Tab-separated table of C-alpha atoms and ligand atoms in Angstrom:
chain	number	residue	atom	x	y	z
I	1	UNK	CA	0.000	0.000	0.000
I	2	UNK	CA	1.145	3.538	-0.950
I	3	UNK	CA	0.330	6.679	0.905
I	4	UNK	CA	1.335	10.028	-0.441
I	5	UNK	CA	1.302	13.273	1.025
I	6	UNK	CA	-0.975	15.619	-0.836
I	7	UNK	CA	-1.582	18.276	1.119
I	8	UNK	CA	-0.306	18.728	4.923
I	9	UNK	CA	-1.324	22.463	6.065
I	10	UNK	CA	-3.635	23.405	8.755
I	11	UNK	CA	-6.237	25.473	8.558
I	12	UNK	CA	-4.502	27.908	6.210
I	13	UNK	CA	-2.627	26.759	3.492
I	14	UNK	CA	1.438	27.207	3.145
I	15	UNK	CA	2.932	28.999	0.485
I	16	UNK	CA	2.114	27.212	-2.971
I	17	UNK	CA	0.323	24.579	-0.168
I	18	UNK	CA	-2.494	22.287	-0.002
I	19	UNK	CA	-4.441	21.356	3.164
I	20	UNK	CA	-5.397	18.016	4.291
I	21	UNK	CA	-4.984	15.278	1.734
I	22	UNK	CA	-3.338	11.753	1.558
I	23	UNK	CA	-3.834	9.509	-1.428
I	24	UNK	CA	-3.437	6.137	-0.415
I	25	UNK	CA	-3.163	3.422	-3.610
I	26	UNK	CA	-3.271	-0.651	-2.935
I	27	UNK	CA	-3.121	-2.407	-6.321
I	28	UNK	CA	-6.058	-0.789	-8.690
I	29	UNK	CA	-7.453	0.810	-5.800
I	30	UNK	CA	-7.098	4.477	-4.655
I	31	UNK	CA	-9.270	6.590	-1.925
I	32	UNK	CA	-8.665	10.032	-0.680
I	33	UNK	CA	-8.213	10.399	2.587
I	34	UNK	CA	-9.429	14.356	3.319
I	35	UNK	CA	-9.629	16.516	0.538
I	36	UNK	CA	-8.848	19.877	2.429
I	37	UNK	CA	-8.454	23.536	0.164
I	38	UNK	CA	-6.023	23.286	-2.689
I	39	UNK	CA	-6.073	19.563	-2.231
I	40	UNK	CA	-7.670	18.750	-6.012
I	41	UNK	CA	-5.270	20.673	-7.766
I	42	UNK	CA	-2.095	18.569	-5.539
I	43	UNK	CA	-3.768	15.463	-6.516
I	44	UNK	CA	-4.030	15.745	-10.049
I	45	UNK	CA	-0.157	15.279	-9.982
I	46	UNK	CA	-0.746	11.761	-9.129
I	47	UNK	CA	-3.659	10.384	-10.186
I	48	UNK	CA	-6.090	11.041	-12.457
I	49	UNK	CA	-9.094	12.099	-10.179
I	50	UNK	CA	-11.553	10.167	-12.670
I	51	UNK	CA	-10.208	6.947	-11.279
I	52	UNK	CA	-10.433	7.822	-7.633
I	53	UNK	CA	-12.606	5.105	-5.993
I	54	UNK	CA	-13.391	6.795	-2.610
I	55	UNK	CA	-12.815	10.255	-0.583
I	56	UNK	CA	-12.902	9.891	3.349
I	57	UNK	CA	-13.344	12.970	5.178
I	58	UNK	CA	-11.988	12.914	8.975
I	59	UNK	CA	-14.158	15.545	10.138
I	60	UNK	CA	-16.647	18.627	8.341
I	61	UNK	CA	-13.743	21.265	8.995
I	62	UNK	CA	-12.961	23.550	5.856
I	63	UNK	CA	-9.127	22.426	5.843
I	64	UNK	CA	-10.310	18.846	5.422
I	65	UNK	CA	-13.310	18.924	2.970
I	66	UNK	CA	-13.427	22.429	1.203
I	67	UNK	CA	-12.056	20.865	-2.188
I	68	UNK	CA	-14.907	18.625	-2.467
I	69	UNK	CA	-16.399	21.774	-4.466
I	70	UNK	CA	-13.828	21.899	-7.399
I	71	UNK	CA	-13.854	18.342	-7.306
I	72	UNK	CA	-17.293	18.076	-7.782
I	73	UNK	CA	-17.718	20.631	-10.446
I	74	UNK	CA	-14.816	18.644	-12.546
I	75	UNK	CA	-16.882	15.289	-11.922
I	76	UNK	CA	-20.238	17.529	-13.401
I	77	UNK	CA	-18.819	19.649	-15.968
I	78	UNK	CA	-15.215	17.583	-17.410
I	79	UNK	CA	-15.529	17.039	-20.939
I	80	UNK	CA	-14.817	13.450	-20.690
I	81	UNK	CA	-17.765	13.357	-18.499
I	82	UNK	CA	-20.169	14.013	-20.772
I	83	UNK	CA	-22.558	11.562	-22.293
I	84	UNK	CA	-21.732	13.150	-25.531
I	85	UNK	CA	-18.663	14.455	-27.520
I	86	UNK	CA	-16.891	17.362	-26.029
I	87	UNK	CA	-13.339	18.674	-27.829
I	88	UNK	CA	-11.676	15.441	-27.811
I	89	UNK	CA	-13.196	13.705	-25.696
I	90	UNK	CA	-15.702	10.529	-26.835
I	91	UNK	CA	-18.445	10.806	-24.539
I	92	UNK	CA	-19.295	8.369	-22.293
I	93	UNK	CA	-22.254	6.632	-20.680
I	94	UNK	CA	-20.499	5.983	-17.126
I	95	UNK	CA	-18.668	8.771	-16.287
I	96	UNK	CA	-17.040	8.886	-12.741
I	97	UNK	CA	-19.096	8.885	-9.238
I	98	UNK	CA	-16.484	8.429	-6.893
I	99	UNK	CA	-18.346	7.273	-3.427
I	100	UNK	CA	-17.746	9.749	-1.049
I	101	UNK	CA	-17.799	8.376	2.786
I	102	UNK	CA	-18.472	11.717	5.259
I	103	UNK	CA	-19.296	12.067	9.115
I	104	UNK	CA	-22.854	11.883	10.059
I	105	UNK	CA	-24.031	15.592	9.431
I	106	UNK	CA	-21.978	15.664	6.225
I	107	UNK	CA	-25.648	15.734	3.889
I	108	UNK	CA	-27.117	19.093	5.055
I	109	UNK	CA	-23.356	20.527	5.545
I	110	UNK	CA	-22.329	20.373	1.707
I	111	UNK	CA	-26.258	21.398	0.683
I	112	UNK	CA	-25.887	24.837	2.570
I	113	UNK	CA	-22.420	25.779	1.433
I	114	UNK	CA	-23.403	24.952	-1.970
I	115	UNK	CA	-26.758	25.996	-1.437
I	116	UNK	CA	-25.575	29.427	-1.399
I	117	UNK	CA	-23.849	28.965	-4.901
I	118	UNK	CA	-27.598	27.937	-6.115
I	119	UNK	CA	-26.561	24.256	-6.486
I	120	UNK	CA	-27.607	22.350	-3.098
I	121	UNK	CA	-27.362	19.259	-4.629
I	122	UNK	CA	-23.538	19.439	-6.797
I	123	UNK	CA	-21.519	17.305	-4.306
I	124	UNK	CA	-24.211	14.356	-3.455
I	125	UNK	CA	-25.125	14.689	-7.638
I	126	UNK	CA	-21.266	14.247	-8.412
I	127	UNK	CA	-20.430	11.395	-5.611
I	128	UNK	CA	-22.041	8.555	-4.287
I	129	UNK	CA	-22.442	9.937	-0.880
I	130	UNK	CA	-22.292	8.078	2.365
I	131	UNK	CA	-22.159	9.174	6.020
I	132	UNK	CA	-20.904	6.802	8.608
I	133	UNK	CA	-20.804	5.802	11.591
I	134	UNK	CA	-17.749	5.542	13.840
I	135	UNK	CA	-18.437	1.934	14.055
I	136	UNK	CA	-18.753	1.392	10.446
I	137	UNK	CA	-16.230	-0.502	8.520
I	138	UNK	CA	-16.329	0.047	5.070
I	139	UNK	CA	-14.343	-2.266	2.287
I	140	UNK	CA	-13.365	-0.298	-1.233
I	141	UNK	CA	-11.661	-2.819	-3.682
I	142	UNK	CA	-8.352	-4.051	-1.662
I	143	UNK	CA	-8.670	-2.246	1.260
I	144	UNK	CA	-10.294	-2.028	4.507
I	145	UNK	CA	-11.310	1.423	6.720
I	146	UNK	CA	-12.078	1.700	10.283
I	147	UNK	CA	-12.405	5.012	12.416
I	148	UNK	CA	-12.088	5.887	15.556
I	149	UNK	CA	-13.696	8.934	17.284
I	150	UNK	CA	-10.937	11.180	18.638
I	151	UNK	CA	-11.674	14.364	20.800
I	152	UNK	CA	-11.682	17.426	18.590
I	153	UNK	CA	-14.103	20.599	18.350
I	154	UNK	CA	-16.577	19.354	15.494
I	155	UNK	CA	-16.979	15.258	15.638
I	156	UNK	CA	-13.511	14.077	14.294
I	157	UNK	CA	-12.528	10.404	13.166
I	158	UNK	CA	-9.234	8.664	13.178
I	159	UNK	CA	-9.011	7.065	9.884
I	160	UNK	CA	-7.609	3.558	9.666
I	161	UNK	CA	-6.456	1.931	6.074
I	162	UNK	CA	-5.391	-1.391	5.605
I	163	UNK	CA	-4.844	-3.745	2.907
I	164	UNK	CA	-6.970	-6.955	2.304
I	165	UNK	CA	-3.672	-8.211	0.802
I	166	UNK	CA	-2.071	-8.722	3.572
I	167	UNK	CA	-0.026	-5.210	2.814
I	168	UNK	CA	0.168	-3.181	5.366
I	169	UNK	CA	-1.806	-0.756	7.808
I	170	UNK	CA	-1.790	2.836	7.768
I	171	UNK	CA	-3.087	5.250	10.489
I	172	UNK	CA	-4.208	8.563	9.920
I	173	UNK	CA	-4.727	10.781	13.709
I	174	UNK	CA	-6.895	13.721	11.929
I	175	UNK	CA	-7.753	15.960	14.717
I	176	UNK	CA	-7.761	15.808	18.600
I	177	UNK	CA	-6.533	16.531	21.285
I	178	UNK	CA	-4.461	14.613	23.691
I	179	UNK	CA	-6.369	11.263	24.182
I	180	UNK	CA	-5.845	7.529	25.004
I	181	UNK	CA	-8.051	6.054	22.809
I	182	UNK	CA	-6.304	7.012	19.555
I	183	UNK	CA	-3.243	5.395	21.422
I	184	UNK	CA	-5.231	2.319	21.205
I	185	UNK	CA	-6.357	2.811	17.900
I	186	UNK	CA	-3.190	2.630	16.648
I	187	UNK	CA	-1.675	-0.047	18.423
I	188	UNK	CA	1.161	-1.542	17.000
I	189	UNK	CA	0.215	0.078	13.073
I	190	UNK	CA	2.528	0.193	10.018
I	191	UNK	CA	2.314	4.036	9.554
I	192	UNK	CA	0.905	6.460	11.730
I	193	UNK	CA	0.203	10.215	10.268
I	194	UNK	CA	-0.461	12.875	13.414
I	195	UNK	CA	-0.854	16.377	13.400
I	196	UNK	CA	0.897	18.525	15.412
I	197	UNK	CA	-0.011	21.528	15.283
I	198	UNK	CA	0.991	23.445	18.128
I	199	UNK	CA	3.739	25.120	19.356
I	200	UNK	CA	2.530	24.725	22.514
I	201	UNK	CA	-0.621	23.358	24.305
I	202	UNK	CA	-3.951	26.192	23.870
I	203	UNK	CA	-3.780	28.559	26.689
I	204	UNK	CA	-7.500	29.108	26.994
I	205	UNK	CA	-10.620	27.261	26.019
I	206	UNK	CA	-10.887	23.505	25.212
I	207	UNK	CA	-8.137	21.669	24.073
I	208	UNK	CA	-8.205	21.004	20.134
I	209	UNK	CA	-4.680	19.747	18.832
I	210	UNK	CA	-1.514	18.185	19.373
I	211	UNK	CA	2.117	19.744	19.967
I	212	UNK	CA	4.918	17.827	18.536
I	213	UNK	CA	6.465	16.377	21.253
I	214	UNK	CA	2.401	14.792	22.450
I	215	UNK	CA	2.238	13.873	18.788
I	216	UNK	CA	5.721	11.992	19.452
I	217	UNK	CA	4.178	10.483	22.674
I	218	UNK	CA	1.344	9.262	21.708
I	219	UNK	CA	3.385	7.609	18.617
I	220	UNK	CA	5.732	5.803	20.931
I	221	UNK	CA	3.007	4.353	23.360
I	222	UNK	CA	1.543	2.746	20.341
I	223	UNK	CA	4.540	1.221	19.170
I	224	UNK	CA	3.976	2.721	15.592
I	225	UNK	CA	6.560	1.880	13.415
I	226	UNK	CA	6.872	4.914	11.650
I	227	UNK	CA	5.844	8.502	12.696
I	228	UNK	CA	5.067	11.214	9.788
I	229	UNK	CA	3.991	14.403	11.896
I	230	UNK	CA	1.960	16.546	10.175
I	231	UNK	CA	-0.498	19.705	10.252
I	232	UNK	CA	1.944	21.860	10.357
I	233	UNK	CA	2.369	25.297	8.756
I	234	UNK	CA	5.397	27.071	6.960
I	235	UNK	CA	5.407	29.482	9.375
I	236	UNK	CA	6.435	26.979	12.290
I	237	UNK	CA	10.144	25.915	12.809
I	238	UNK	CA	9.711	22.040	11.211
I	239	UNK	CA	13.743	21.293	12.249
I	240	UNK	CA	12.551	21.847	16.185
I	241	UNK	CA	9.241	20.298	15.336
I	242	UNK	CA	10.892	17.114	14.091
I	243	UNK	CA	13.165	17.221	17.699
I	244	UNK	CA	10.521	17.777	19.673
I	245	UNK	CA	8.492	14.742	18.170
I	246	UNK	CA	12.108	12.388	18.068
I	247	UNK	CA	12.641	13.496	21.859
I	248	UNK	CA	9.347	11.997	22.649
I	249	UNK	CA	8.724	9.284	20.027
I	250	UNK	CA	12.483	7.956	20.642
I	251	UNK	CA	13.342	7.576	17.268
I	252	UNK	CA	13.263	9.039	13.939
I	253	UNK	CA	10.352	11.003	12.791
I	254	UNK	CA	9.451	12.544	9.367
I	255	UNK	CA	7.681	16.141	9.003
I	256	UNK	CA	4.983	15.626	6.466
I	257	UNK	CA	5.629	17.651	2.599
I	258	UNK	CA	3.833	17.521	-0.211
I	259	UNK	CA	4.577	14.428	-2.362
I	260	UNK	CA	6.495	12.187	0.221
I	261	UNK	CA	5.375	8.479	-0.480
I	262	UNK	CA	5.549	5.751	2.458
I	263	UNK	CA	5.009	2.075	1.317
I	264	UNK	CA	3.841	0.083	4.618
Z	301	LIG	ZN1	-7.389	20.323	10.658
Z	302	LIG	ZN1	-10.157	20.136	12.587
């Protein structure tokens, strides 16, 4: 299984950045993990979105679903989506519907923000919507997805993918705070992906994300293999990120950029 970094900012993009996105490829199969702002752009680099089997969205925040709007408008307006000829392209009588698997909520969400564009229904038209539950398990072509809630503002989901092939297993954190349960989650996985976005813990209010050296912590007590940390914008230090997380994790760690592959 292949996982590649397609966009890693927070809630902002970097410079030339891309929010939340992983694109994570097991044989003939490929599913989007988040699809944050500037994400569609990122991914055309790698794949052809037409062949995109899935999107998974972690949690209705804009950083992890806004693209879900250009994306849709190239599944409804794409020449090659057309039933008939357009330019150079055939026409065809199946053109993509990638499913699209979104928190519970996720249905009257996308209707009101493109509601206000006077198209409610462009991203459940354009994708084979779904909203799970945390429980769910949900099989597309060779691989297998399981969630986990984690504490966050909005209801959040920890995103497991693993391969039916005996491959490996990948673990994505999305967004929470400090918790235990996503330490059991992620027992023992191939690959685990966790923001850290703070420089330090929130001064006020309830607690949201991770700092590098919890994101580190929580790595270690799950025994994960490999640590990517990400969530993290251009504007932080990533050299004292990446030694805060290795101080913690007790071993290497790799700050997340845009097109770094993992194979687990
Ligand atoms: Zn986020
Ligand atoms: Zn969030």
């Amino acid at each position: 299984m292949r996982i590649t970094v397609v966009g890693k900012s927070p809630s902002w993009q970097d410079t030339d950045g891309a929010c939340s996105g992983y694109l994570v490829e097991e044989g003939p199969t490929a599913v989007l993990l988040d699809c944050g702002n500037g994400v569609f752009g990122k991914l055309r680099r790698f794949r052809d979105y037409c062949t995109i089997d899935a999107v998974v969205i972690s949690h209705l925040h804009a950083a992890h679903f806004l693209d879900l709007i250009p994306f849709a408008y190239a599944l409804t307006y794409a020449p090659r989506q057309q039933p008939v000829p357009v330019d150079r392209w055939p026409g065809t009588d199946q053109p993509a519907r990638p499913q699209l698997h979104a928190p519970r909520g996720a249905l009257e969400v996308f209707r009101t923000i493109v509601g206000c564009f006077g198209q409610p229904e462009l991203i459940e038209n354009a994708f084979d919507l779904h909203e799970y539950d945390a429980d769910e398990t949900i099989d597309i072509g060779e691989m297998r997805i399981r969630f986990h809630d984690v504490p966050h503002y909005v209801e959040t989901h920890a995103v497991e993918v693993s391969s039916t092939n005996g491959s490996g297993r990948f673990t994505f954190g999305a967004d929470s705070c400090p918790n235990e349960e996503l330490v059991e989650f992620a027992e023992g996985t191939d690959l685990f992906i966790l923001e850290a976005t703070l420089p330090r813990p929130e001064r006020a209010g309830p607690r949201g994300h991770l700092t590098p050296g919890e994101a580190g912590d929580h790595a270690r007590r799950a025994g994960a293999r490999r640590l990517v940390i990400t969530h993290i914008s251009d504007e932080m230090d990533l050299l004292w990120a990446k030694a805060e997380a290795e101080k913690t994790y007790g071993g290497p760690v790799d700050v997340a950029r845009e097109g770094a592959q993992y194979e687990v």
